[in-house]
XYZ file of C-alpha atoms in Angstrom:
770
model
C 155.889 129.942 120.009
C 156.157 133.647 119.052
C 154.045 134.785 116.079
C 154.649 137.731 113.840
C 153.148 141.014 114.967
C 153.234 142.512 111.466
C 149.604 143.223 110.397
C 148.761 141.530 107.077
C 146.416 143.149 104.558
C 143.518 141.131 105.951
C 143.705 139.538 109.396
C 141.847 136.435 110.620
C 140.353 136.634 114.015
C 137.504 135.343 116.208
C 135.578 136.810 119.151
C 135.727 133.817 121.475
C 136.302 130.054 121.584
C 134.835 127.066 123.485
C 135.995 127.072 127.158
C 135.525 123.467 128.243
C 138.413 121.736 126.551
C 138.361 118.555 124.417
C 137.180 116.272 127.297
C 135.299 118.894 129.342
C 138.344 119.379 131.623
C 136.942 122.656 132.900
C 133.714 121.074 134.079
C 135.564 118.364 135.814
C 138.016 120.799 137.508
C 135.299 123.143 138.739
C 133.078 120.382 140.081
C 136.122 118.870 141.714
C 136.738 122.140 143.447
C 133.114 122.424 144.557
C 133.279 118.807 145.949
C 136.555 119.548 147.788
C 138.544 117.061 145.661
C 140.821 119.834 144.297
C 142.108 123.205 145.536
C 141.885 126.677 144.057
C 145.376 126.487 142.678
C 144.638 123.254 140.798
C 141.536 124.779 139.341
C 143.382 127.879 138.202
C 146.182 125.755 136.671
C 143.558 123.738 134.660
C 141.968 127.006 133.449
C 145.282 128.453 132.400
C 146.168 125.239 130.525
C 142.834 125.387 128.653
C 143.454 129.037 127.641
C 146.947 128.058 126.320
C 145.468 125.216 124.293
C 142.754 127.431 122.849
C 145.228 130.100 121.735
C 147.502 127.465 120.274
C 144.566 125.909 118.374
C 143.620 129.293 116.918
C 147.124 130.268 115.998
C 147.701 126.838 114.326
C 144.487 127.317 112.344
C 145.798 130.693 110.966
C 144.136 133.146 113.373
C 146.446 136.100 113.465
C 144.808 137.979 116.405
C 143.484 135.738 119.191
C 140.800 136.851 121.684
C 141.522 136.863 125.404
C 139.284 137.545 128.377
C 136.476 135.510 126.704
C 137.375 132.500 128.919
C 135.261 132.180 132.059
C 134.981 129.810 135.019
C 131.180 130.272 134.892
C 129.851 133.204 132.847
C 131.370 136.163 131.155
C 128.599 138.525 132.307
C 129.304 137.474 135.925
C 132.978 138.189 135.158
C 131.975 141.718 134.082
C 129.935 142.169 137.304
C 133.218 141.415 139.189
C 135.228 143.651 136.897
C 133.048 146.651 137.655
C 132.680 145.855 141.352
C 128.843 145.410 141.261
C 128.835 142.658 143.881
C 125.357 142.290 145.424
C 125.233 143.211 149.112
C 124.209 139.647 150.240
C 127.325 138.236 148.510
C 129.822 141.001 149.486
C 131.106 139.347 152.691
C 131.678 135.957 151.058
C 133.387 137.644 148.033
C 135.653 139.708 150.200
C 136.589 136.720 152.327
C 137.364 134.523 149.257
C 136.825 135.966 145.792
C 136.643 132.533 144.157
C 134.084 131.154 146.553
C 132.223 134.444 146.458
C 132.166 134.249 142.670
C 130.632 130.788 142.687
C 128.183 131.833 145.448
C 126.816 134.500 143.082
C 126.457 131.806 140.420
C 125.005 129.013 142.488
C 123.948 130.369 145.831
C 124.751 128.819 149.167
C 122.659 127.494 152.062
C 122.532 131.069 153.350
C 122.147 133.269 150.258
C 120.365 132.979 146.944
C 122.240 133.261 143.653
C 121.842 135.816 140.959
C 118.912 135.261 138.583
C 119.842 133.345 135.357
C 118.367 133.897 131.906
C 119.114 133.239 128.249
C 121.828 135.143 126.409
C 119.813 136.784 123.691
C 118.286 134.039 121.389
C 120.886 131.356 122.238
C 120.794 128.475 124.655
C 123.620 129.972 126.708
C 122.535 131.354 130.118
C 124.024 134.384 131.796
C 123.744 135.625 135.341
C 121.724 138.793 135.570
C 123.457 141.784 137.257
C 121.476 143.369 140.067
C 121.803 147.119 140.185
C 120.090 150.049 141.918
C 120.422 153.815 142.487
C 122.865 153.124 145.343
C 125.134 150.860 143.330
C 128.794 151.898 143.564
C 131.057 150.695 140.813
C 134.826 150.071 141.282
C 137.247 148.765 138.721
C 138.767 145.291 139.237
C 140.797 144.662 136.093
C 142.698 141.631 137.406
C 141.068 139.089 135.098
C 141.137 140.947 131.778
C 144.654 142.255 132.370
C 145.970 138.937 133.736
C 144.637 136.927 130.799
C 145.998 139.448 128.332
C 149.449 139.232 129.949
C 149.215 135.446 129.721
C 148.703 135.619 125.964
C 151.364 138.222 125.551
C 153.925 136.196 127.454
C 153.173 133.180 125.220
C 153.919 135.338 122.177
C 150.398 135.777 120.816
C 148.929 138.974 119.228
C 145.913 139.127 121.560
C 142.823 141.298 121.740
C 141.016 141.596 125.089
C 137.230 141.071 124.877
C 134.874 142.818 127.253
C 131.122 143.087 127.534
C 130.352 146.643 126.497
C 128.996 149.184 129.072
C 125.665 149.748 127.416
C 124.923 146.036 126.931
C 125.942 145.298 130.530
C 123.434 147.773 131.867
C 120.688 146.613 129.422
C 121.222 143.033 130.653
C 120.892 144.082 134.351
C 117.742 144.259 136.449
C 116.760 146.221 139.557
C 118.276 144.720 142.682
C 115.938 143.203 145.337
C 114.191 145.938 147.169
C 114.710 148.493 144.358
C 111.734 150.068 142.569
C 110.882 147.650 139.729
C 110.724 150.678 137.373
C 114.413 151.536 137.906
C 116.364 151.715 134.688
C 119.939 150.517 135.063
C 120.971 152.540 132.006
C 120.638 155.640 134.163
C 123.870 154.397 135.815
C 125.918 154.817 132.658
C 127.728 157.964 133.721
C 128.730 156.207 136.915
C 129.951 153.125 135.058
C 131.995 154.803 132.277
C 134.908 155.885 134.512
C 135.313 152.214 135.560
C 135.533 151.171 131.938
C 137.997 154.008 131.344
C 140.155 152.632 134.166
C 140.090 149.124 132.853
C 140.917 150.295 129.355
C 143.833 152.336 130.614
C 145.173 149.403 132.574
C 144.933 147.223 129.435
C 146.736 149.825 127.381
C 149.439 150.083 130.038
C 149.844 146.224 129.861
C 150.461 146.511 126.110
C 147.033 145.949 124.453
C 146.798 147.631 121.108
C 143.151 146.761 120.533
C 140.264 145.986 123.008
C 136.945 144.649 121.853
C 133.740 145.904 123.523
C 130.797 143.661 122.784
C 127.469 145.417 122.375
C 125.069 142.686 121.135
C 122.119 144.367 122.809
C 122.228 146.992 120.139
C 120.883 144.470 117.579
C 117.584 144.599 119.381
C 115.073 147.367 118.899
C 116.252 150.137 121.132
C 114.516 153.391 122.020
C 116.125 156.795 121.330
C 117.182 157.124 124.946
C 119.361 154.030 124.573
C 120.841 155.150 121.311
C 121.697 158.503 122.961
C 123.395 156.515 125.739
C 125.433 154.634 123.168
C 126.549 157.840 121.480
C 127.417 159.330 124.886
C 129.304 156.163 126.052
C 131.534 155.881 123.005
C 132.066 159.601 122.662
C 133.542 159.545 126.207
C 135.505 156.250 125.833
C 136.609 157.175 122.329
C 138.146 160.468 123.437
C 140.140 159.089 126.401
C 143.830 160.080 126.267
C 145.037 156.766 127.670
C 143.257 153.988 125.819
C 143.890 151.202 123.336
C 142.195 151.219 120.001
C 138.485 150.377 120.451
C 136.649 147.723 118.360
C 132.976 147.750 119.103
C 131.327 144.366 118.188
C 127.774 143.247 117.654
C 126.356 139.940 116.559
C 123.192 137.812 116.199
C 121.369 140.322 113.984
C 121.596 143.652 112.151
C 122.471 146.790 114.034
C 119.677 148.877 112.437
C 119.311 152.251 114.005
C 122.398 151.755 116.153
C 124.753 151.427 113.134
C 124.868 155.121 112.202
C 125.392 155.908 115.923
C 128.400 153.666 116.206
C 129.685 154.696 112.754
C 129.708 158.318 113.966
C 131.431 157.527 117.257
C 135.180 158.160 117.725
C 136.052 154.464 117.878
C 138.681 152.760 115.750
C 136.655 149.940 114.291
C 133.433 147.988 114.231
C 132.951 144.199 114.187
C 129.669 143.310 112.435
C 127.758 140.117 111.700
C 127.051 139.521 108.022
C 125.281 136.112 108.321
C 121.521 135.388 108.263
C 119.349 138.376 108.991
C 122.462 140.326 109.911
C 123.417 140.338 106.191
C 121.394 143.559 106.177
C 124.352 145.211 107.905
C 126.041 145.425 104.483
C 123.365 147.768 103.148
C 123.284 149.611 106.426
C 127.014 150.217 106.254
C 126.722 151.478 102.738
C 124.013 153.962 103.773
C 126.238 155.496 106.444
C 129.109 155.923 104.013
C 131.145 153.058 105.363
C 134.066 153.278 107.830
C 136.635 155.297 105.909
C 140.121 154.873 107.321
C 138.890 152.532 110.058
C 138.859 148.836 110.748
C 135.930 146.612 109.881
C 135.886 143.053 111.204
C 133.481 141.154 108.970
C 131.706 138.179 110.589
C 130.946 136.057 107.502
C 131.388 132.590 108.982
C 128.267 131.487 110.946
C 129.414 131.132 114.582
C 126.064 129.630 115.762
C 125.557 126.724 113.323
C 127.701 123.805 112.302
C 127.382 123.803 108.466
C 130.382 124.572 106.323
C 130.678 128.056 104.962
C 129.989 128.885 101.330
C 133.436 130.266 100.828
C 132.778 131.817 97.416
C 129.633 133.647 98.678
C 131.646 134.947 101.651
C 134.436 136.108 99.497
C 131.925 138.046 97.367
C 130.602 139.756 100.474
C 134.115 140.593 101.668
C 135.001 141.994 98.243
C 132.077 144.340 98.499
C 133.052 145.379 101.983
C 136.616 146.308 100.837
C 135.106 149.483 99.405
C 133.426 150.394 102.689
C 136.298 150.422 105.209
C 139.944 151.322 105.477
C 140.816 147.733 106.460
C 138.672 144.584 106.362
C 139.487 141.617 108.621
C 137.596 138.314 108.603
C 135.924 136.677 111.570
C 133.163 134.330 112.649
C 129.831 136.057 113.161
C 130.018 135.717 116.948
C 131.933 133.834 119.615
C 132.564 130.155 118.778
C 131.351 129.417 122.286
C 128.073 128.336 120.748
C 129.414 125.406 118.650
C 131.257 122.192 119.529
C 135.047 122.112 119.472
C 136.102 119.711 116.694
C 134.251 117.610 114.096
C 137.372 115.592 113.348
C 136.884 113.546 116.585
C 133.313 112.528 115.606
C 134.181 109.130 114.132
C 130.573 107.840 114.305
C 129.158 110.527 112.004
C 128.843 109.270 108.431
C 131.656 110.647 106.361
C 129.254 112.087 103.775
C 127.623 114.197 106.580
C 130.802 115.028 108.306
C 132.041 116.643 105.099
C 129.181 119.198 105.446
C 130.102 120.161 109.011
C 132.368 122.742 110.601
C 132.841 123.004 114.415
C 134.966 125.641 116.205
C 138.314 124.380 114.950
C 137.049 124.071 111.371
C 135.367 127.482 111.482
C 138.626 129.072 112.614
C 140.266 127.489 109.585
C 137.529 128.719 107.347
C 138.056 132.272 108.657
C 141.759 131.964 108.056
C 141.220 130.664 104.497
C 138.920 133.523 103.676
C 141.417 136.091 105.070
C 144.150 134.561 102.971
C 141.950 134.634 99.870
C 141.011 138.281 100.487
C 144.592 139.380 101.068
C 146.387 137.310 98.389
C 143.785 136.376 95.876
C 141.630 133.312 95.284
C 144.402 131.440 93.339
C 146.105 130.902 96.647
C 143.120 129.060 98.043
C 141.891 127.402 94.788
C 142.120 123.947 96.329
C 140.067 124.896 99.352
C 137.474 126.556 97.107
C 137.133 123.506 94.905
C 136.697 121.196 97.883
C 134.149 123.479 99.430
C 132.228 123.761 96.175
C 132.039 119.963 95.888
C 130.884 119.453 99.482
C 128.068 122.036 99.086
C 126.927 120.381 95.856
C 126.981 116.908 97.449
C 124.776 118.031 100.335
C 122.255 119.694 97.985
C 121.738 116.450 95.981
C 122.113 113.846 98.730
C 119.261 111.488 99.480
C 119.889 112.088 103.173
C 118.339 115.475 103.019
C 115.031 114.626 101.329
C 112.233 112.121 102.110
C 109.248 112.645 99.843
C 106.856 110.763 102.092
C 107.625 113.095 104.980
C 107.242 116.147 102.778
C 103.924 115.029 101.388
C 102.509 114.419 104.878
C 103.722 117.879 106.012
C 102.262 119.616 102.948
C 98.838 118.012 103.668
C 98.423 119.341 107.210
C 95.066 121.162 107.783
C 94.059 123.794 110.261
C 91.776 121.298 112.012
C 94.762 119.156 112.953
C 96.166 122.115 114.932
C 93.066 122.602 117.117
C 91.814 120.649 120.171
C 88.364 119.173 119.821
C 87.036 121.379 122.694
C 88.100 124.712 124.100
C 89.832 124.775 127.471
C 86.773 126.044 129.335
C 84.866 122.972 128.270
C 87.436 120.249 128.568
C 88.822 121.288 131.986
C 85.765 119.711 133.749
C 86.379 116.391 131.986
C 89.992 116.407 132.991
C 89.213 117.197 136.636
C 86.662 114.409 136.826
C 89.157 111.932 135.292
C 92.185 112.927 137.466
C 90.435 113.731 140.748
C 93.307 115.825 142.027
C 93.296 118.108 145.136
C 93.475 121.807 144.853
C 97.057 123.012 144.500
C 98.240 119.690 143.086
C 101.940 118.915 143.397
C 104.162 117.494 140.692
C 107.756 117.653 139.284
C 108.883 118.786 135.821
C 110.134 115.409 134.584
C 113.680 114.235 135.277
C 115.011 112.918 138.586
C 118.751 112.906 139.456
C 120.967 110.968 137.049
C 123.047 109.060 139.556
C 126.562 107.795 139.018
C 125.083 104.264 138.879
C 122.800 105.230 136.014
C 125.702 106.884 134.087
C 127.876 103.800 134.780
C 125.147 101.473 133.443
C 124.796 103.566 130.288
C 128.520 103.527 129.808
C 128.697 99.782 130.396
C 125.995 99.230 127.765
C 127.853 101.330 125.265
C 131.100 99.505 125.959
C 129.465 96.092 125.814
C 130.136 95.219 129.410
C 126.396 94.560 130.004
C 123.629 93.520 127.618
C 120.349 95.243 126.901
C 118.445 93.028 129.358
C 120.724 93.976 132.250
C 120.552 97.656 131.354
C 116.696 97.533 131.106
C 116.511 95.988 134.506
C 118.662 98.809 135.978
C 116.268 101.341 134.353
C 113.244 99.518 135.685
C 114.642 99.429 139.152
C 115.323 103.136 139.079
C 111.731 103.813 137.892
C 110.333 101.677 140.672
C 112.413 103.636 143.259
C 111.383 107.039 141.857
C 107.720 106.083 141.766
C 107.860 104.742 145.344
C 109.598 107.879 146.588
C 106.952 110.141 144.964
C 104.109 108.144 146.352
C 105.509 108.134 149.844
C 106.252 111.841 149.705
C 102.724 112.597 148.667
C 103.117 114.101 145.159
C 99.921 114.120 143.185
C 101.006 113.715 139.578
C 104.059 111.534 139.156
C 106.835 111.235 136.681
C 108.936 108.166 135.800
C 112.151 110.208 136.263
C 113.607 109.677 132.765
C 116.512 107.416 133.768
C 116.833 106.061 130.273
C 117.360 109.580 128.815
C 120.784 111.107 128.253
C 119.395 114.510 127.342
C 115.935 115.923 126.678
C 116.705 116.626 123.033
C 119.397 114.151 122.189
C 117.293 111.207 123.406
C 114.583 111.933 120.849
C 116.979 112.932 118.149
C 118.569 109.527 118.414
C 115.175 107.959 117.656
C 114.011 110.183 114.818
C 115.149 110.067 111.244
C 116.931 113.071 109.922
C 118.949 113.740 113.093
C 122.610 113.046 113.666
C 123.978 112.703 117.199
C 127.556 113.542 118.279
C 129.710 111.800 120.800
C 131.908 114.748 121.733
C 129.980 117.798 120.525
C 129.617 119.549 123.916
C 128.347 123.083 124.108
C 128.090 125.163 127.292
C 124.565 125.905 128.507
C 125.502 127.487 131.806
C 128.250 127.109 134.289
C 129.336 123.445 134.283
C 126.270 122.305 132.464
C 127.081 121.154 128.894
C 124.813 119.653 126.274
C 125.411 117.848 123.017
C 123.012 119.432 120.513
C 122.098 116.970 117.765
C 122.431 117.952 114.125
C 119.297 118.053 111.998
C 120.599 117.052 108.529
C 117.525 115.595 106.817
C 113.740 115.226 106.835
C 112.228 114.038 110.115
C 109.962 111.072 110.955
C 109.338 108.702 113.803
C 110.076 105.058 112.931
C 108.812 103.605 116.222
C 107.428 104.741 119.692
C 110.052 106.419 121.792
C 108.626 106.836 125.322
C 105.592 104.581 125.553
C 107.369 101.534 126.954
C 108.827 103.149 130.177
C 105.898 105.508 130.770
C 103.596 102.512 130.686
C 105.808 100.631 132.962
C 105.919 103.494 135.437
C 102.093 103.758 135.420
C 101.868 100.045 136.189
C 103.623 100.754 139.529
C 101.078 103.277 140.823
C 97.432 104.268 140.866
C 98.351 107.919 140.635
C 98.640 109.540 137.168
C 102.142 109.416 135.649
C 102.928 112.082 133.034
C 104.092 111.111 129.613
C 107.093 113.323 128.892
C 108.160 114.722 125.496
C 110.311 117.606 124.311
C 108.340 120.011 122.040
C 109.069 120.844 118.380
C 110.409 124.297 118.943
C 112.905 123.161 121.578
C 113.935 120.162 119.368
C 114.973 122.776 116.770
C 116.361 125.518 119.127
C 118.598 123.023 120.943
C 119.756 121.356 117.814
C 121.882 122.613 114.990
C 119.125 123.009 112.379
C 119.537 122.537 108.639
C 119.916 125.763 106.816
C 118.770 124.578 103.379
C 115.021 124.821 103.850
C 112.664 127.164 105.769
C 112.673 126.446 109.497
C 108.914 126.505 109.563
C 108.918 123.435 107.251
C 111.403 121.587 109.480
C 109.245 122.486 112.558
C 106.146 120.948 110.943
C 108.077 117.713 110.222
C 109.273 117.436 113.818
C 105.693 118.242 115.131
C 104.156 115.451 113.065
C 106.721 112.937 114.443
C 105.948 114.023 117.967
C 102.236 113.988 117.370
C 102.489 110.314 116.569
C 104.140 109.807 119.964
C 101.490 111.804 121.846
C 98.690 109.851 120.274
C 100.421 106.535 121.213
C 100.984 107.678 124.798
C 97.260 108.490 125.113
C 96.305 105.124 123.576
C 98.579 103.452 126.175
C 96.576 105.079 128.975
C 98.415 108.307 129.704
C 95.933 110.800 131.244
C 98.584 113.592 131.501
C 101.120 114.306 128.719
C 103.742 117.047 129.125
C 105.386 118.546 126.018
C 108.162 120.850 127.146
C 108.951 124.011 125.277
C 111.630 125.793 127.368
C 113.073 127.331 124.140
C 109.922 129.103 122.916
C 111.040 132.474 124.374
C 114.747 132.096 123.679
C 114.174 131.486 119.948
C 112.170 134.702 119.657
C 113.804 136.869 117.018
C 115.746 139.787 118.384
C 113.982 142.256 116.062
C 110.195 142.838 116.621
C 109.433 142.855 112.908
C 110.410 139.205 112.586
C 108.478 137.943 115.650
C 104.950 137.505 114.338
C 106.079 135.040 111.634
C 108.139 133.039 114.181
C 105.343 132.871 116.766
C 102.897 131.776 114.069
C 104.856 128.737 112.966
C 106.130 127.958 116.488
C 102.652 127.880 118.060
C 101.199 126.006 115.169
C 103.943 123.397 115.496
C 103.148 122.943 119.202
C 99.405 122.593 118.618
C 100.051 120.171 115.782
C 101.969 118.035 118.274
C 99.301 118.103 120.985
C 95.921 118.612 119.338
C 95.319 114.940 118.439
C 94.341 113.855 121.943
C 90.873 113.617 123.464
C 89.415 116.452 125.615
C 89.860 114.502 128.858
C 93.621 114.106 128.309
C 95.428 116.938 130.077
C 98.239 118.599 128.196
C 101.040 120.282 130.137
C 104.027 122.270 128.948
C 107.076 123.637 130.726
C 109.310 126.664 130.121
C 112.290 127.887 132.085
C 114.641 130.789 132.617
C 113.545 133.495 130.163
C 111.682 136.809 130.057
C 108.133 135.788 129.271
C 106.401 139.111 129.128
C 106.815 139.532 125.352
C 105.237 136.170 124.491
C 102.280 135.962 126.779
C 99.838 135.952 123.866
C 101.757 133.117 122.263
C 101.762 131.147 125.470
C 97.940 131.491 125.425
C 97.923 130.372 121.829
C 99.644 127.096 122.732
C 96.199 126.069 124.177
C 97.749 123.908 126.959
C 95.803 122.904 130.032
C 98.652 123.457 132.533
C 101.867 125.436 132.090
C 104.830 125.293 134.590
C 107.390 128.080 134.449
C 110.585 129.195 136.155
C 109.630 131.619 138.907
C 111.695 131.023 142.071
C 114.663 133.317 141.252
C 112.346 135.998 139.866
C 110.064 135.882 142.913
C 106.888 134.944 141.030
C 107.190 137.729 138.502
C 105.860 135.509 135.709
C 102.762 134.623 137.701
C 101.832 138.295 137.995
C 102.556 138.814 134.285
C 100.196 135.976 133.378
C 97.500 137.375 135.635
C 97.847 140.827 134.221
C 97.475 139.344 130.715
C 94.328 137.592 131.760
C 95.734 134.091 131.278
C 92.846 131.697 131.884
C 94.498 128.306 132.323
C 96.304 126.403 135.102
C 99.749 127.558 136.089
C 102.649 126.023 138.046
C 105.127 128.835 138.775
C 108.278 127.051 140.040
C 109.027 127.504 143.817
C 112.164 125.337 144.010
C 115.250 126.723 142.185
C 116.943 123.541 140.988
C 120.010 125.400 139.632
C 121.212 126.107 143.112
C 122.399 123.486 145.689
C 120.180 125.073 148.298
C 117.377 123.009 149.895
C 114.551 125.511 150.196
C 112.803 125.389 153.560
C 109.075 124.896 153.994
C 108.544 128.481 155.092
C 110.341 129.775 151.988
C 108.168 127.607 149.708
C 104.975 128.612 151.581
C 106.000 132.316 151.062
C 106.459 131.754 147.316
C 103.162 129.862 146.981
C 101.434 132.718 148.819
C 102.978 135.134 146.298
C 101.727 132.885 143.488
C 98.250 132.939 145.049
C 98.236 136.673 144.925
C 98.230 136.347 141.148
C 96.670 132.982 140.326
C 93.456 131.615 141.975
C 93.910 128.484 144.125
C 91.856 126.324 141.758
C 94.216 127.110 138.945
C 97.583 126.952 140.844
C 100.092 124.029 140.891
C 103.162 123.517 143.065
C 106.296 122.310 141.357
C 110.040 122.891 140.976
C 111.425 125.352 138.391
C 112.848 122.724 136.143
C 113.900 119.044 135.842
C 115.931 117.577 138.672
C 118.527 115.688 136.594
C 121.567 117.721 137.700
C 120.855 117.713 141.418
C 121.839 115.221 144.105
C 119.336 112.678 145.257
C 119.252 113.675 148.933
C 118.783 117.399 148.273
C 116.020 116.571 145.799
C 114.264 114.351 148.277
C 114.480 116.952 151.076
C 113.317 119.712 148.777
C 110.340 117.783 147.424
C 109.206 116.768 150.888
C 109.262 120.489 151.826
C 107.321 121.381 148.687
C 104.584 118.830 149.433
C 104.362 120.076 153.043
C 104.202 123.749 151.821
C 101.325 122.826 149.518
C 99.518 121.064 152.390
C 99.879 124.177 154.577
C 98.553 126.404 151.865
C 95.533 124.088 151.322
C 94.908 124.201 155.150
C 94.987 128.015 155.046
C 92.524 128.050 152.235
C 90.022 125.929 154.214
C-alpha cells in the first residue's frame, strides 16, 4: 500500500474528491443513523471506508499527493465551524452532550432548535451552512478531524495534504448571529481567529504534515481594500509561524484579480490557482507579479466543475508557460472534484460516442496524472494518450449529435416581442384576480410532495419490468388523487399535483428534451444527504412532445380549485446540468427557453390558469466578478421571459427561488416580469421580503415560512410570527403564504402537519386584518 515519498519534477494532485461512494453509501449510512437503524460507530466505520477507497482510487490513477480533510459527513464549512469552536449558543448544550448529534442538529435543526442557515457555495449547486458570529464569539481550536484524517492517510502509506477552509474565506462566508447588529462584519474577528488556525497548523505539523492547503475561494470575488489588507495580515502572521507546515493557499472558480499580488507577496510556500474558463486570466496576472520564484505553483488546468474531457495539448501548452513562472509546477483539477460524478465507466446506458467525450472524477484524476507525467517526462511518454484525446475532441466537434439546424434557425429568429408579455403587470393583475378569485394571503405549496417509498418502488419496478406502464400510471394517478384531496381538505387555495411522476426537477425534463443525456449513477452532492444526478447537455435542444400536460390536466380534473402547471426554468436547466462548452451559453439558454415555451403554451391551452416556472439557480449562477454580471443577467432574464411571455394576460405566472443571497439581483428579479415570486425566507427571518420592499418590488411575493430542509414541524404561532414579519415589508394584498421549497424530501406526516399549521396561520392573519 505504501507509495513513494520522493517528489517528482511535477506532481499530480487534486483538492478534493466525491464523498458519497459508488452507491451513495454515505447517504445511506447517515440516514440510517438518523433513523436509529445504525449506531455512531457504524457510521464512522462507513465514513472511514469511503475515505480509504477515495485515497486508493486517487493513488491508482497516479495522484502523487492526495487531499485529506475534504471528506465531510455533511458540509466542510460546518466542519470548519466545529474546528474553530464557533458553535452557536442554542446548539452548545447538544454539541457538548454528544458532538455527533450536535453536529447534525446544527445542520438540520431539532424540534427544539433551528438549524444554521444554508446557502449556495459561490456559483455552484453545493450548499454550505452559514457560520453565525458576533462580537462575543470565542474561538477555540478543535483539530480532531483534520489531524485524525491526516493520520489515517499517513497510516495507510499515502503522501497526504490536509485541506482546510482558509480563515479569511471562513469569515467572509459567515453572517451576524441572531440578535447581533446586522451591520456587524465578521472579518473584524480575524485577529481572534488566527491563533486558532495557528494551533491547528502546529498540530498538523506535529502529526507529520509537510504541506497544508488553505482554501480561499472568496478572494476570486471583488473584495474591498479592507479585505485585501486582512488577507495580507492573515498570511503574514500564519506564514511567519515557527511551528507550521508549508502553506499552500488555494483559490478556484475565477481569477484572483487584485488578491493575486497580495498572496504572491505573502510569506507562504505556494499558491494553487485555477487556469480554466475565466480563471485563465490568472496566467497573465501571475506574469504581472513576477511569478512565484522558488515557490510551488499548483496549476488547476483540468476543469473540476464540468464533465467534458480535457484538451490535453492545450493544457500542456499552459503548463509549459507556467514553468517559467514558478520554482515548481504541479498539476491539478481547477477545484475539488466534489462537483462532478464519480465514474463515467459505470454509465453503460450513455452512447459510446458521447461517453468518449466525458470525464468524471476518476477520469479527471487520470487526466491530471497524464498531464503531470507529460510535463515531467516529455510528451513522447504520453503520445498514445494525446492521440486518443485529439481524436475524441475532433469527433465531438463534427458529430451530428451536437448540431440541429432546425433548432438553430428558430433560435436565431427570436424577436424582442416574443420576450414581452402582452400587458404590463399593473394591467394584467386585475384580470388574473377576477379569473382566480383567491382570498387575500392565498396559500399554496412550491410544487413537489413527499416521494414515498411506494412511489420509488413503483418507479424501480417499472424500470425493472416488474410492472407495465398501465400499472405505473395508475399508481401515479392514485398519488395525485390523494395529494389533491389532502390539499382541498386542508384548505390550500392554489394546489399542485405533487409531481409523483418526476425523479428530479431537472432530470425529468432533460429525459424528455433532445440534446440532453441522463446518467444512471452520476450523483453529485447538493447538501448533506441530498444528491442529484445532473443531466449532460451534449447537443441542440428541442421538445419532441408535451412533458407535463397530461398529469397537470388530470390533477385539475379532480378539483375546482386552480392547479399550478409546474416547470423548471431555462437558467436552472442549465445551472443544474453539465452544459456543453462548445458554444456560448446564451445560445444554449435560448434553445432551452424555446422548448419550455412550447410547454407553457400547451399548459395554458389545456386550461392551466397558474403556471410556475422555477428558477432557484438564477442567483447561484451569477458570475463571481461584477464585470461579468450584466451580460449574464441579460441573457438569463431574456431566456426566462422567452419561456413565459407567450401566455395571455389572465394567466398567472409564478416563479420560485431558494437559498441564496438575493440582494444583488433584485433588479433582475423584477426584469423576469412574473406575477408571483416565492422565495426562501424562513431561515433568514424574512430578510428577502424586506430587501424586495426596499427595492420597490411591485409584484406579489410568497416569502417562505416553512423551512423544509429541517425535520421540524413549525407551530402555528411561529408561522404567524413569520407572516407578520412578512407583512411588515409586503402589503397584505400582495403577500402569499407558502413553504420555502418543494416537499419531496420530507416525510408525509410532517408535511401534513406543517401545511395544516400554515393554512391556520394564514387564516389567523386574515382575521387580524379584518
